[in-house]
Every structure is written in C-alpha cells, then in structure tokens.
Coordinates of C-alpha atoms in Angstrom, one line a residue:
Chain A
X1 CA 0.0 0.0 0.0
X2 CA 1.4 3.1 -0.6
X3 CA 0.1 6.6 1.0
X4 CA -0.1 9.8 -1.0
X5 CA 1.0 13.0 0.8
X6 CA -0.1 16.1 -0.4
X7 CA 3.1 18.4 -1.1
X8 CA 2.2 21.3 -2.0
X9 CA 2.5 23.3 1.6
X10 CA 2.5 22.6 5.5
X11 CA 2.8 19.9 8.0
X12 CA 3.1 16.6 5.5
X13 CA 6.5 15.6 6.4
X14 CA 4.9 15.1 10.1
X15 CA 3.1 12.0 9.1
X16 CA 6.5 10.3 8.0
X17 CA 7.3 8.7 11.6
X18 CA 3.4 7.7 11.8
X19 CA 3.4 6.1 8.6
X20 CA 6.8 4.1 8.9
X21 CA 6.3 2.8 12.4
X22 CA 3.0 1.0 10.2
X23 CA 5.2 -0.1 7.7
X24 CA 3.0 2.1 5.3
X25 CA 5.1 3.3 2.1
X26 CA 4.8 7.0 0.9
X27 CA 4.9 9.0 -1.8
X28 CA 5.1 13.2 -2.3
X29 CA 2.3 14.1 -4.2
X30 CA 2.2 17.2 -6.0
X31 CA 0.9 16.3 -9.9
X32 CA -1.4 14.0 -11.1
X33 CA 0.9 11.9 -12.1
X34 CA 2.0 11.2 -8.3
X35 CA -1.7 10.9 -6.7
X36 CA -2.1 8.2 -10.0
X37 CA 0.9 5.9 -8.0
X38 CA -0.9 6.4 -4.5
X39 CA -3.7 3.9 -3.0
X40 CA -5.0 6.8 -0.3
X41 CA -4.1 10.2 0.5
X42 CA -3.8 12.4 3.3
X43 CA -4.1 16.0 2.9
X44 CA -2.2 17.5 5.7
X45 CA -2.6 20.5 8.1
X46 CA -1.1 23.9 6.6
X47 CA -2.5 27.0 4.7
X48 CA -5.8 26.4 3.2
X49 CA -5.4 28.9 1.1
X50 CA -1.8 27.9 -0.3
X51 CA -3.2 24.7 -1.0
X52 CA -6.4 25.5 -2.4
X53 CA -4.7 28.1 -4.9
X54 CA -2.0 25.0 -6.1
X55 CA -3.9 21.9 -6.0
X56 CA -6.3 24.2 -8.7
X57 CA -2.7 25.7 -10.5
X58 CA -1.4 22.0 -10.3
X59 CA -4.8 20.6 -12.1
X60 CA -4.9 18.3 -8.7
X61 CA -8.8 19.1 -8.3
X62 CA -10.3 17.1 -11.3
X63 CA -7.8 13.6 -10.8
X64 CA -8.4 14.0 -6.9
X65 CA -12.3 14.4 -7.6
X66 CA -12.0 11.2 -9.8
X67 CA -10.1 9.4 -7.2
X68 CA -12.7 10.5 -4.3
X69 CA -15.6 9.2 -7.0
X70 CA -13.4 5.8 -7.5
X71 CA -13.8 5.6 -3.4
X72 CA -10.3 6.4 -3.0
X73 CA -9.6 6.7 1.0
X74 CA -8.8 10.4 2.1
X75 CA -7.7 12.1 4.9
X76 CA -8.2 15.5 5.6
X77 CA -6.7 17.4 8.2
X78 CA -7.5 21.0 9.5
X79 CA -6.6 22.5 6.3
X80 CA -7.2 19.3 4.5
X81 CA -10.7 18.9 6.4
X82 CA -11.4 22.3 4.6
X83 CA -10.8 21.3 1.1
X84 CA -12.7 18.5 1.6
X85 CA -15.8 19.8 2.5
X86 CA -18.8 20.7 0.5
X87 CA -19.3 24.5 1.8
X88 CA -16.2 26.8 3.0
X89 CA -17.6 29.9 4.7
X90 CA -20.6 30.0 2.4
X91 CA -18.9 29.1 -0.6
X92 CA -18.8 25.8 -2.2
X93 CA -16.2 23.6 -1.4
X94 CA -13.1 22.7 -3.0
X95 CA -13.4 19.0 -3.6
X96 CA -16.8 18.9 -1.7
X97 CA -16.1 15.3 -0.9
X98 CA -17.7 15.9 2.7
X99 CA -20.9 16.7 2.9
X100 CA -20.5 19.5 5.1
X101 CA -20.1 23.2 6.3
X102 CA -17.1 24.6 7.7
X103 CA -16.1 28.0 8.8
X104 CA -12.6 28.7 8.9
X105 CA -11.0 30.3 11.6
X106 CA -13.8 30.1 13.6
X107 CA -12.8 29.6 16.8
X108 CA -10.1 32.5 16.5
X109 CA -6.8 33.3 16.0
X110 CA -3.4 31.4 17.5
X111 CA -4.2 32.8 21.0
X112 CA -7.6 30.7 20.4
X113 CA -5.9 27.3 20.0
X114 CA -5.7 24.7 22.6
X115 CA -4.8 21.1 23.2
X116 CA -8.0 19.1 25.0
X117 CA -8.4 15.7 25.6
X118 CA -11.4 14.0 23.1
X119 CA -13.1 10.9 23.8
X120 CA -12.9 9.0 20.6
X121 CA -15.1 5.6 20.7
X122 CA -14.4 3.9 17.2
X123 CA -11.2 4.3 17.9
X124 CA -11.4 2.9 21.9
X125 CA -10.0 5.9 23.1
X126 CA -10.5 8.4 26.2
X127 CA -8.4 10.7 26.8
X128 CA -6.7 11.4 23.2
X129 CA -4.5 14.9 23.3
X130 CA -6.2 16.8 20.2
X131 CA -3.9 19.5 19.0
X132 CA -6.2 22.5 18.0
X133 CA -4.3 25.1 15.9
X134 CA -6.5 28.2 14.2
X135 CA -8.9 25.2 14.0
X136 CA -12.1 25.0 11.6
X137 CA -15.5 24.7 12.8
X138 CA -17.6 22.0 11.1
X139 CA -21.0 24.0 11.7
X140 CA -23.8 21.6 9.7
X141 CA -23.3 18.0 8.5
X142 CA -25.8 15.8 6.5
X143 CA -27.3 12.3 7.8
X144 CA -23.8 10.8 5.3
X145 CA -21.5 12.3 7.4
X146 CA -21.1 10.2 10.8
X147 CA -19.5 12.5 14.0
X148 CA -16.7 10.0 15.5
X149 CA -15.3 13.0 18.4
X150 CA -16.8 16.2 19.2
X151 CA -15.5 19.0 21.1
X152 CA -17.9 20.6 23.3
X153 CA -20.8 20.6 20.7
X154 CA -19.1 20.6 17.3
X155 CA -17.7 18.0 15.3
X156 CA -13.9 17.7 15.2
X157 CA -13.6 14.1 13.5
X158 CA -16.1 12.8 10.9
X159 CA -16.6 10.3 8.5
X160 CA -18.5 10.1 5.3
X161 CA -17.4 5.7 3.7
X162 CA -13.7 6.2 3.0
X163 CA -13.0 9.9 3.7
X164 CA -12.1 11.3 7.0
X165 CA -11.4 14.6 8.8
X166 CA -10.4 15.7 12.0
X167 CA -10.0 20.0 12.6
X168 CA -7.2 19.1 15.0
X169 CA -3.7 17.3 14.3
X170 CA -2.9 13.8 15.2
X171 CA 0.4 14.1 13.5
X172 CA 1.2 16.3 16.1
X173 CA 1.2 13.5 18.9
X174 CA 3.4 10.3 19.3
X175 CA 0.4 8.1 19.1
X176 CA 0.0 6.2 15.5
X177 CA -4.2 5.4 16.5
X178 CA -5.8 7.9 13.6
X179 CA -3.0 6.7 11.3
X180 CA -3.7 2.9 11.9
X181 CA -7.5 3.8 11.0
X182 CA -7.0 6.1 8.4
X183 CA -4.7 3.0 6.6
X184 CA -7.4 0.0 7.2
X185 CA -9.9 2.8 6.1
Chain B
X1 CA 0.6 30.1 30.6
X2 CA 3.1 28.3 28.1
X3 CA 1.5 26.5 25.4
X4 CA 4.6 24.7 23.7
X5 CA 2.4 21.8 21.2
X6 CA -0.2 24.5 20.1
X7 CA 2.5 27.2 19.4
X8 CA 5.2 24.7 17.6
X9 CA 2.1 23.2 15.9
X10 CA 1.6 27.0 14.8
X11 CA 4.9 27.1 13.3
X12 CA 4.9 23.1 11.5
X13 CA 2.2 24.2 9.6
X14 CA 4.1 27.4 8.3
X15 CA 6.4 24.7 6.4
X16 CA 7.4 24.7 3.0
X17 CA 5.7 27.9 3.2
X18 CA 6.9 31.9 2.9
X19 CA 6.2 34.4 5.0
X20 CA 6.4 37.5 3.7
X21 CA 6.7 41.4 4.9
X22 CA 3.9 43.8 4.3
X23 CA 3.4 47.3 5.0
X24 CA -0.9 47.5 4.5
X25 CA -3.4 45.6 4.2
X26 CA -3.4 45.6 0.1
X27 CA 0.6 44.5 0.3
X28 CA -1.1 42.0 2.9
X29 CA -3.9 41.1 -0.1
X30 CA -1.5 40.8 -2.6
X31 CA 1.0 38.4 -0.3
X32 CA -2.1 36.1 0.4
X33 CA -3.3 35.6 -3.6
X34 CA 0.3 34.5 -4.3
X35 CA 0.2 32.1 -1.5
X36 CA 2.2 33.4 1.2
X37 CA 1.1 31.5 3.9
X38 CA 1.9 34.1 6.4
X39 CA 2.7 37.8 6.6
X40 CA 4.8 39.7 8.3
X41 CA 3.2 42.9 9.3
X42 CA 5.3 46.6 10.0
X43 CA 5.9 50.1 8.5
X44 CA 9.0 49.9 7.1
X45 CA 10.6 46.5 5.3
X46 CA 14.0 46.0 6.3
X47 CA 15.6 48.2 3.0
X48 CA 13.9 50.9 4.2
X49 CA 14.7 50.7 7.9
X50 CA 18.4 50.1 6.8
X51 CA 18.5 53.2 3.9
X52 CA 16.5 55.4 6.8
X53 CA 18.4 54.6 9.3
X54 CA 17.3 56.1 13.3
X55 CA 15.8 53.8 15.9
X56 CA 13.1 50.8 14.6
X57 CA 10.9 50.3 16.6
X58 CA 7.1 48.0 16.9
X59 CA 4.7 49.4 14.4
X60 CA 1.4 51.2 15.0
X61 CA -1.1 48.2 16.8
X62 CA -4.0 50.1 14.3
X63 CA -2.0 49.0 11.3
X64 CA -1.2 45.7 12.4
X65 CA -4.7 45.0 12.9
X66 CA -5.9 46.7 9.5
X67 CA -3.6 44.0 8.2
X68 CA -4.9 41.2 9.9
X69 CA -8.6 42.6 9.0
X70 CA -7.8 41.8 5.6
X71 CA -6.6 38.4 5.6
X72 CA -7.8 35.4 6.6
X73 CA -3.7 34.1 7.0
X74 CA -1.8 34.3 9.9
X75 CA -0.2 37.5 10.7
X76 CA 3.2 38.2 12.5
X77 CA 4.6 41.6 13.7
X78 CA 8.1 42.3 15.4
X79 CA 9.1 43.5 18.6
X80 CA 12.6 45.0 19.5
X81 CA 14.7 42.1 21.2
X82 CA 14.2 42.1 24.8
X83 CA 11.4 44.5 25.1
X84 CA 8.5 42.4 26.7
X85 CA 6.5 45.5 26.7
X86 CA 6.2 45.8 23.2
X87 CA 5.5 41.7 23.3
X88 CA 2.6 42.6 25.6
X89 CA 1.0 44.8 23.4
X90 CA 1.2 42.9 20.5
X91 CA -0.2 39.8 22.3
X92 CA -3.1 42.0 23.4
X93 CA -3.5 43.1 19.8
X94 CA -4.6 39.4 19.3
X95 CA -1.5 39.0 16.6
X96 CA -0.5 35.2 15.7
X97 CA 3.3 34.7 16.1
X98 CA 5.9 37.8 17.3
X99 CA 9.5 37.8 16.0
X100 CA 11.7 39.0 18.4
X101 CA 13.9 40.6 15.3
X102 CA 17.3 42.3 15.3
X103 CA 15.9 43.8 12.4
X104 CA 14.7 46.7 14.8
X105 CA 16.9 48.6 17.1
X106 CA 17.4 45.9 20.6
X107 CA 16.0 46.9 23.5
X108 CA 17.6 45.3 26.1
X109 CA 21.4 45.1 26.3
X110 CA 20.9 42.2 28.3
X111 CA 18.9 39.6 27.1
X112 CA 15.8 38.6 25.2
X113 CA 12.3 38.3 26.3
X114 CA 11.4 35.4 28.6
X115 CA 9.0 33.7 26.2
X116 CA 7.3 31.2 28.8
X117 CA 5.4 33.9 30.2
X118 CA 3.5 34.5 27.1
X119 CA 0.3 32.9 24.9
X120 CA 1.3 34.3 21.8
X121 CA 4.5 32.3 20.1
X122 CA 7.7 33.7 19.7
X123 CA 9.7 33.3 16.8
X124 CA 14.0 34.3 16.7
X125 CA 16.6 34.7 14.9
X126 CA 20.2 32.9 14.9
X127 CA 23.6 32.9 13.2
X128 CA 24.4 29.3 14.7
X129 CA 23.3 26.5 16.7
X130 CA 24.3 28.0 19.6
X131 CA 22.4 30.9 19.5
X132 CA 19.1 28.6 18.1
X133 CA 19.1 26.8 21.3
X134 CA 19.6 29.6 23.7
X135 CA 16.5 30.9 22.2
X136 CA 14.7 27.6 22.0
X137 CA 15.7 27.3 25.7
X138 CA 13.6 31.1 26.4
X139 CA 10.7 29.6 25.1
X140 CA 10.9 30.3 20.9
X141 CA 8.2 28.0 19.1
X142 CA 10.6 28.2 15.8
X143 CA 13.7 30.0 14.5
X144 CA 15.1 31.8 11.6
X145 CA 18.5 32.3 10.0
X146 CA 19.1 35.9 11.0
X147 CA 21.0 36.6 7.0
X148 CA 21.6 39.9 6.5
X149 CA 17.8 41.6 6.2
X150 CA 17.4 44.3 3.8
X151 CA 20.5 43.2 1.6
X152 CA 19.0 41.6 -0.7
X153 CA 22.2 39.7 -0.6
X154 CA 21.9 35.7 0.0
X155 CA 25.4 34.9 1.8
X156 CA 24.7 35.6 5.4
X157 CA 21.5 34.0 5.2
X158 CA 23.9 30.5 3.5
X159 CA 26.4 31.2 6.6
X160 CA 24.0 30.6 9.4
X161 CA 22.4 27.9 7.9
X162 CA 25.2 25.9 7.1
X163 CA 27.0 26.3 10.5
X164 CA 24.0 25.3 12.2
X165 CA 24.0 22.6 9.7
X166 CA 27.7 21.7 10.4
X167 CA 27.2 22.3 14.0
X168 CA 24.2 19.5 14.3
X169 CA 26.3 17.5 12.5
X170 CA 29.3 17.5 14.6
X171 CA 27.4 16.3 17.7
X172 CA 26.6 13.1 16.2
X173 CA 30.5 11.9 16.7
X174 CA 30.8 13.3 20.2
X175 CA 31.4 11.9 23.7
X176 CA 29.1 12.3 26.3
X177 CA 31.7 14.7 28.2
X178 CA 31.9 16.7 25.1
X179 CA 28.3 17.1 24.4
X180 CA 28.1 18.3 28.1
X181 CA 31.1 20.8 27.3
X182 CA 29.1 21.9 24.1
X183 CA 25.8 22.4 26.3
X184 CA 27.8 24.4 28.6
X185 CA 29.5 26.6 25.8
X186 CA 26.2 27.6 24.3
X187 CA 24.6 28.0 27.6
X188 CA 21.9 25.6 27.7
X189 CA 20.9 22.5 29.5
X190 CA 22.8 19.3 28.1
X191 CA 19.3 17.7 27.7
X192 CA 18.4 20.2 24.6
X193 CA 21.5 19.5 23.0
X194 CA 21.3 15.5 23.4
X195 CA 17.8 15.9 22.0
X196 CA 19.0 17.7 18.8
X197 CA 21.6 14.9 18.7
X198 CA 18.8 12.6 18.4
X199 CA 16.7 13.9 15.7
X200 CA 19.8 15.4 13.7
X201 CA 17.7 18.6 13.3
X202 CA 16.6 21.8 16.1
X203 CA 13.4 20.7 17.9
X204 CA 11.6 23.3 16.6
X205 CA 10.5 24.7 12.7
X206 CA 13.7 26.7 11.2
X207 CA 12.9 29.0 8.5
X208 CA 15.7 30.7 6.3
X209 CA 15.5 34.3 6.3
X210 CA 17.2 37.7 5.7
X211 CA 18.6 38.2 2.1
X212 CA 16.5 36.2 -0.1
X213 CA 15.0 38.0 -3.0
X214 CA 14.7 35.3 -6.1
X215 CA 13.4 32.4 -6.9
X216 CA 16.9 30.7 -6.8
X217 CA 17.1 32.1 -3.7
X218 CA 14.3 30.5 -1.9
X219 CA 15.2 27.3 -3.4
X220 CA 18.6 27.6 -1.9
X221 CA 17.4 28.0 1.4
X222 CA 15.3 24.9 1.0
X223 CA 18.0 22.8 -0.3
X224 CA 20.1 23.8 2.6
X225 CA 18.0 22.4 4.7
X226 CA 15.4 25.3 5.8
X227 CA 11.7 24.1 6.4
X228 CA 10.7 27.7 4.9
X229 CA 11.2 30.6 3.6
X230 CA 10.7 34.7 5.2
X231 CA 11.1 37.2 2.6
X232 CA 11.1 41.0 4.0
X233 CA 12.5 43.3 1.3
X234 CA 12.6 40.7 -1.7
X235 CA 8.9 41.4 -3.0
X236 CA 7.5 44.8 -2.5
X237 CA 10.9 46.1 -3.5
X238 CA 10.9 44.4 -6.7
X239 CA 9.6 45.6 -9.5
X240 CA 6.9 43.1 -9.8
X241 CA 5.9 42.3 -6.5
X242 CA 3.0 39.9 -7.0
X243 CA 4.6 38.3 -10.2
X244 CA 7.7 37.6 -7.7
X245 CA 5.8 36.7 -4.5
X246 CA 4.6 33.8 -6.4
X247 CA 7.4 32.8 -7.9
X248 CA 9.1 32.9 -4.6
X249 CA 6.1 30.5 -3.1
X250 CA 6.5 28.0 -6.1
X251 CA 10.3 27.9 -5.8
X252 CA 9.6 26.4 -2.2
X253 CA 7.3 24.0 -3.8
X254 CA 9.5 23.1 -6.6
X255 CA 12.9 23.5 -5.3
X256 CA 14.1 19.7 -6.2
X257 CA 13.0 20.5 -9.5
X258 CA 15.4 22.3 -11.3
X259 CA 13.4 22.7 -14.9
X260 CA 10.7 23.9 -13.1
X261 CA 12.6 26.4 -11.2
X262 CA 14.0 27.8 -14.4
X263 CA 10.3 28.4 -16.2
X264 CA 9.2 29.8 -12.4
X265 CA 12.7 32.1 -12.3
X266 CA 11.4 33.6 -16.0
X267 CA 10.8 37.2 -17.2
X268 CA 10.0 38.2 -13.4
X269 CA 11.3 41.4 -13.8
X270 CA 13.8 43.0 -11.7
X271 CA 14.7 41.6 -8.2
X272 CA 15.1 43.8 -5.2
X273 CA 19.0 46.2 -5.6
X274 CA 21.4 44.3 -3.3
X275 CA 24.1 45.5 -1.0
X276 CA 27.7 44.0 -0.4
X277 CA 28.0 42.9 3.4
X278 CA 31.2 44.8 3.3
X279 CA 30.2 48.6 2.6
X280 CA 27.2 48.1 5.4
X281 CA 26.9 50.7 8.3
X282 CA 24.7 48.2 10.3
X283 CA 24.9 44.9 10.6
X284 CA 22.2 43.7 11.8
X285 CA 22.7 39.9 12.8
X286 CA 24.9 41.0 15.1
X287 CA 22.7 41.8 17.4
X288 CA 21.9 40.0 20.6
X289 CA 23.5 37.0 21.2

C-alpha cells in the first residue's frame, strides 16, 4: 500500500514517523501523475489557502475528484478537512467530498488554540490529546456524514465511507491510532 | 501560561511555506493571492529601515490590525529584542506569532524576552546552533537564519544555515563529556543539545530568512536544509511584487525540480538592488547574542 502525501504546503512531512512505524510506504504528491501511483491520500494540516490556490494551479482538483468518486480513502486534516468539504464559509467547497459546512477560523486566532483531551469511541480511546491550531468549525453536516469525536458541541472528526477529517492534528502527537484507522480505512 | 504543542504546531504548519513582509493591508492582499502562507506585518521592510536609518521600533497596533482585518492568513509583527512590553501589546493586539527581530533597534542590552510567560509564540533569529538553542531554551516555538535583512544579498542568510548545519552534525560523533562541554559553551541544559543529537535537526521549525530576493534564492534555502522561507525586502521592492511573491512560493514547492525552477525564475522582472555585506553601516545579525 502506498500513502499519497499532499506536497504542496504545511505539516506533511509530520506524518512520516506515523506512517513508517505502520510499515506504510509514501509518496510526495504534488501532480497528477504522483496521486495516479498512490492507493490513499492524506491531505495535511497547513494553509488552506496555499493549498487550495495549487492543487487548482497544479490541475490536482479534477484527478483527486476522480479518485474520491473511484472511493479512493482520504484524509483531511484542518486545512485538509477544509478542502474537503462541501461548503467553506458559504462558498462551495473545494473537492466537496464531505458533505458539510465549515467556517474557517472560527474559533479565532493562534491565542484561540488549545490542546483538549477527546473521547474518541471507534477508535477505543478516552483521553486522546487533540492538537487544535486556528482550527475549523464543522457548523452543519448531513445524515452521510457520521460524527466519531466532538468538542464541546461541534464535530472535530467525521466520517463520510472512505473519507475522513479531523479539525485538529494527530500528527502532532506520538500516538499512531488515527493513522492505523486512516490505513485500514 | 506556556503553550509549547499548540505554538510549535503554529509554526509546523508554516512549512514549506513563505512568509512575507507587508506594509498594508493591500501589500497583505497581494501576499495572500500569491500564496504566502503568512505575513509579516510593519511600517518599514528592512531596506527601508536600513536606507533610513534612526531607531526601529514595533509598528502602530492600528496598522497591524488593518492587516490582519484583511486576511484570513496568519499574521506576524516584530518587537525590538528584549522589550516584553512591546511583546505585551502585541499579544493584546490578538496578533499570531511575534518575532523578536534584530531587524529593529534591541532593547535590552541584556537579554531577550522570557518567552514562557506568554500565549502568543515567539519566533528568533540565529547565526548558529548555539544561539538557536539559547533561544529555543527562552521559550521560541521556531527559528530563523538571522542573513543579513534588507540586503538583498543571500550569503549571510547560506552562513547561518550551514554552521548550524555543520554544527548539528558534529554532535553526532561526540562523547558524552563533550556534548556536556558543548551544552555548557552555548549556555543551555545538556538535555536540549542530546535531543538535537537525536533527531539530527533543532526541535523546533527553522525557516531561512534575511537576504533572499529570487526564486533561486528561496530554493537555496530549501535545499540547505530550511523548512521555509521569510522574505522582507525581496517582493514589495521588486519591480513586480506579485509576479515575484509567487514565484518565490512555487520555488519552495518546486525546489528539487530544477526545470521547473527555471520556467518559475522567468521574465519576473527585476529583483530587489542588493548590497555588499562589506560597505554596510549596520549589521544587523549582530545583534543580541
């Protein structure tokens, strides 16, 4: 099996440690040509709007939407979680592979993130550090979209068949429990 | 107080990212649309601080927040090195990241700001490993080559990375009793210096910065090792500052690549005037320690 990593800006190099303690081979992504050699892809934490701008100046968006349509597993995180959503502040998503509503930014700027600890049943954890960092806010989600952690009231890790996001960063911990799901996904 | 995962976490997901210098909020627009995933608000950009000349201090709180009105990217704004008051404010202000920057005039002959008593992260500069750690050890969530800012001139910018380079490398071959005696040269618990040891790298995000104004630049940086690229002077004082702000952003993406770098490093226009170290009247990396 080998994971795609998008390339194109922020925290991908983080999943690396994850990814080979699960003997999971990788691959850069950051053309068409590399998501065509990759089984799943994550789409890390970084700039939304970096991302957003080159996965359309790359022609990523139409191969990736074919992938997602082909039931392709994807993981979206923070940033990722944004482009995979349906609506993005209003606006219709990205890749719209979620079928939900996010508002960026929406719980504030940097002095606004916080680490909490999530109770997270499919995965048989209590008690899982989640890294929030100028997090989104999922703010509606249809009946396809299953909630698997929430903070306070609002989603932070959903489901929709093979595509996943979570609005805080696993990749960020030592533990490999999202990345072992994400891979048997 | 501290928050050390959520304010390095700030700083991983600058990576293989720029973060570029404005001076308004359509400088700040313009930064954004080419992809800067970060901006660096203040009055004056380093050329114009240098060429000016007198003492550099914070900008105005009511333009850093016009700037941070209109974008929805991060936005960082400097304080003179040690002055925590200046920190304060700007933490109050509600801005994202602070560089503590010898790009404006030090205020503290002493010493830097104390970093663990603030939310807001902190990031500093640093000619060599040394110095990195003494400021990861105040609290820093990421460093910076210092360069040479406002030059427009690369070498400085290459010196600080490599030593640091050459520097991380060298403690890979050493005894325990040496690594203690390095720890004690730089000032900073052996424990911080036996954990760089073992991941061959500082703990924290290190972007290049000070110098770079092309393309080739940026990719330099990369290749050397940074995890990102600041640019201060190098856009809004070339000729085509959105043309090159993008270009600079791709050369990060691209900088393995070395066809694409030459269609990206194409008929930008011209780059930023550069200055010789030599002829300077103020170095600025030579400030604090």
């Amino acid at each position: 099996m080998r994971v795609g990593l998008l390339a194109v800006q922020g925290a991908f190099r983080d999943h690396l440690s994850h990814l080979e303690a699960l003997g999971a081979s990788y691959r850069l992504v950051v053309s068409a040509h590399d998501l065509a050699g990759c089984d799943r892809l994550i789409i890390p934490g970084g700039e939304s709007t970096v991302m957003s701008k080159f996965l359309r100046a790359y022609n990523l968006v139409g191969p990736l939407k074919d992938r997602l349509a082909m039931g392709m597993p994807v993981w979206g995180i923070c940033a990722g979680a944004i482009a995979l959503a349906s609506s993005v502040d209003g606006k219709k998503g990205l890749l719209a592979a979620l079928d939900m509503s996010v508002e960026r930014n929406a719980y504030g700027r940097q002095l606004a993130s916080r680490a909490v600890r999530l109770s997270i049943p499919i995965l048989g954890r209590t008690g899982f550090e989640a890294i929030f960092i100028r997090a989104p806010r999922i703010t509606r989600w249809s009946r396809k979209v299953s909630v698997e952690a929430r903070l306070e009231q609002d989603p932070v890790f959903v489901l929709q068949k093979r595509v996943m996001a979570t609005t805080f960063h696993p990749e960020l911990t030592s533990e490999h429990v999202f990345h072992r799901f994400f891979l048997n996904l | 107080m501290y928050r050390e995962k959520v304010n390095k976490g700030l700083a991983q997901m600058f990576k293989n990212g720029v973060i570029m210098d404005v001076t308004g909020p359509q400088q700040a627009k313009i930064a954004e649309d080419a992809g800067a995933c970060a901006v660096m608000a203040l009055e004056r950009v380093p050329a114009d601080i240098r060429s000016q000349g007198g003492v550099a201090r914070m900008s105005d709180p009511a333009l850093i927040e016009k700037i941070m009105a209109a974008v929805s990217i991060p936005v960082m704004a400097k304080i003179r090195i040690g002055h925590f008051m200046e920190a304060r404010i700007l933490e109050a202000v509600g801005v994202d990241f602070i560089d503590e920057s010898e790009v404006l005039t030090p205020a503290d002959p002493f010493g830097h700001v104390s970093k663990y008593d603030f939310k807001v992260p902190f990031v500093c500069g640093a000619r060599d490993l040394g110095e990195a750690l003494r400021r990861i050890n105040e609290g820093a969530a990421m460093i910076r080559t210092k360069g040479e800012a406002g030059t427009g001139n690369i070498v400085e910018a290459v010196r600080h990375m490599r030593t640091m380079n050459r520097q991380i490398e060298a403690l890979a071959s050493m005894e325990e009793k040496q690594l203690l005696q390095t720890a004690q040269n730089y000032e900073v618990p052996p424990e911080l210096v036996t954990r760089v040891r073992e991941l061959g790298r500082l703990p924290v995000v290190n972007f290049a910065a000070g110098g770079v104004a092309t393309p080739a630049d940026a990719a330099l940086m990369m290749a050397l090792g940074a995890d990102g690229v600041f640019v201060g002077s190098g856009i809004f004082k070339s000729e085509n500052p959105a043309r090159m702000a993008e270009a600079i952003v791709e050369a990060v993406i691209n900088y393995k690549d070395p066809d694409r770098l030459a269609g990206i490093s194409a008929g930008l226009g011209r780059a930023m005037p550069g200055l010789e170290i030599e002829g300077l009247v103020t170095n600025m990396a030579q400030r604090g320690i």
